[in-house]
Short mmCIF file of C-alpha atoms in Angstrom, two decimals:
data_model
loop_
_atom_site.label_atom_id
_atom_site.label_comp_id
_atom_site.label_asym_id
_atom_site.label_seq_id
_atom_site.Cartn_x
_atom_site.Cartn_y
_atom_site.Cartn_z
CA MET A 1 -86.30 -20.26 31.81
CA SER A 2 -83.96 -22.03 29.40
CA GLN A 3 -83.47 -25.77 29.85
CA GLN A 4 -80.14 -25.62 28.01
CA PRO A 5 -76.87 -26.52 29.73
CA ARG A 6 -75.07 -23.58 31.33
CA ASP A 7 -71.46 -22.42 31.32
CA ASP A 8 -69.41 -21.36 34.36
CA TYR A 9 -71.04 -17.91 34.26
CA ASP A 10 -74.58 -19.38 34.23
CA ASN A 11 -75.12 -18.42 30.57
CA PRO A 12 -77.16 -20.88 28.48
CA ILE A 13 -75.14 -22.91 25.96
CA PRO A 14 -77.22 -23.40 22.79
CA VAL A 15 -77.18 -27.13 22.09
CA LEU A 16 -79.64 -28.97 19.87
CA GLN A 17 -80.51 -32.56 20.73
CA LEU A 18 -80.11 -35.46 18.33
CA ALA A 19 -83.36 -36.31 16.56
CA PRO A 20 -84.38 -39.87 17.50
CA HIS A 21 -83.68 -42.54 14.87
CA SER A 22 -82.52 -40.00 12.29
CA GLY A 23 -78.91 -41.03 11.69
CA GLN A 24 -77.94 -41.70 8.08
CA SER A 25 -74.91 -43.10 6.31
CA ILE A 26 -74.37 -42.17 2.68
CA SER A 27 -71.92 -43.87 0.31
CA VAL A 28 -69.60 -41.21 -1.11
CA THR A 29 -68.44 -41.87 -4.67
CA SER A 30 -67.62 -39.92 -7.84
CA THR A 31 -71.37 -39.50 -8.43
CA SER A 32 -73.29 -37.04 -6.25
CA ALA A 33 -75.46 -38.86 -3.69
CA ARG A 34 -78.37 -37.39 -1.75
CA SER A 35 -79.58 -38.08 1.79
CA THR A 36 -83.12 -39.06 2.52
CA GLU A 37 -85.38 -36.14 3.40
CA LEU A 38 -84.32 -34.41 6.60
CA GLY A 39 -86.96 -34.04 9.28
CA ALA A 40 -89.15 -30.94 8.93
CA ASP A 41 -87.97 -29.72 12.36
CA THR A 42 -84.26 -30.31 11.70
CA GLN A 43 -82.28 -27.08 12.17
CA VAL A 44 -78.74 -28.45 12.04
CA VAL A 45 -77.04 -31.57 10.73
CA THR A 46 -73.80 -32.96 12.12
CA VAL A 47 -71.69 -34.53 9.37
CA HIS A 48 -68.57 -36.69 9.52
CA CYS A 49 -66.96 -38.27 6.47
CA THR A 50 -64.29 -40.94 6.04
CA CYS A 51 -62.96 -39.26 2.88
CA ASN A 52 -62.39 -35.75 1.50
CA CYS A 53 -65.67 -34.63 -0.03
CA PHE A 54 -67.90 -31.75 -1.10
CA ILE A 55 -71.40 -31.12 0.27
CA GLU A 56 -74.50 -29.02 -0.41
CA VAL A 57 -77.80 -28.57 1.47
CA GLY A 58 -80.95 -27.86 -0.53
CA ASP A 59 -84.23 -29.16 -1.87
CA SER A 60 -84.93 -32.57 -3.44
CA SER A 61 -82.85 -31.67 -6.51
CA VAL A 62 -79.70 -30.59 -4.63
CA THR A 63 -76.46 -31.86 -6.18
CA ALA A 64 -72.92 -31.58 -4.86
CA TYR A 65 -70.11 -30.72 -7.30
CA THR A 66 -66.34 -30.89 -6.90
CA ALA A 67 -65.95 -27.52 -8.63
CA ASN A 68 -68.06 -25.30 -6.38
CA SER A 69 -69.63 -27.15 -3.43
CA HIS A 70 -68.44 -26.87 0.17
CA TYR A 71 -65.32 -28.86 1.05
CA LEU A 72 -65.35 -31.23 4.03
CA PRO A 73 -61.94 -32.74 4.88
CA GLU A 74 -61.79 -36.43 5.76
CA PHE A 75 -62.43 -37.34 9.41
CA ALA A 76 -63.62 -33.80 10.20
CA THR A 77 -66.91 -33.33 12.04
CA TYR A 78 -69.01 -30.25 11.31
CA ASP A 79 -72.38 -28.89 12.36
CA ILE A 80 -74.17 -27.35 9.39
CA SER A 81 -77.34 -25.27 9.41
CA THR A 82 -80.11 -26.43 7.11
CA GLY A 83 -80.91 -22.79 6.44
CA SER A 84 -84.30 -23.13 8.09
CA ARG A 85 -85.40 -20.59 10.65
CA PHE A 86 -86.48 -21.88 14.04
CA GLY A 87 -90.15 -22.78 13.90
CA GLU A 88 -90.13 -22.92 10.09
CA ARG A 89 -90.89 -26.33 8.58
CA THR A 90 -89.05 -26.98 5.33
CA THR A 91 -88.00 -29.90 3.15
CA LYS A 92 -84.21 -30.25 2.99
CA TYR A 93 -81.66 -32.77 1.74
CA LEU A 94 -77.87 -33.05 1.86
CA SER A 95 -75.86 -34.02 -1.20
CA VAL A 96 -72.25 -35.28 -1.21
CA VAL A 97 -69.59 -36.21 -3.76
CA ARG A 98 -66.03 -37.46 -3.15
CA ARG A 99 -62.86 -35.55 -3.92
CA THR A 100 -60.58 -38.47 -4.92
CA GLN A 101 -61.44 -41.64 -2.97
CA ASP A 102 -64.70 -43.29 -1.91
CA GLY A 103 -65.91 -43.21 1.66
CA THR A 104 -68.94 -42.89 3.92
CA LEU A 105 -70.61 -39.74 5.18
CA PHE A 106 -72.41 -40.03 8.52
CA LEU A 107 -75.21 -37.55 9.13
CA SER A 108 -77.07 -36.82 12.38
CA GLU A 109 -80.09 -34.55 12.47
CA ARG A 110 -80.46 -32.08 15.34
CA ILE A 111 -83.70 -30.54 16.51
#
């Protein structure tokens, strides 16, 4: 039986818990910055940034670019898949670069 929360129709709501002690803050500047390695069991990351920015998820060489990375508007909060399948252990990082002004990206890992 699922231990997930349930909606009004008793259907499970898929929610991943926050990984303990895995929050990160990354300075967002004109140079691409990379997170520390995400936990091997991390399936999703929740990101929130104080400036308009571009992000990418990938291996230890991942780099975010203003020309073709994924846009994240300032003060928006998004849940992003790491691309890992459930039960698959992989090494992943998140990279971020600003659009026009510096800021901070907050990242929470979910397992």
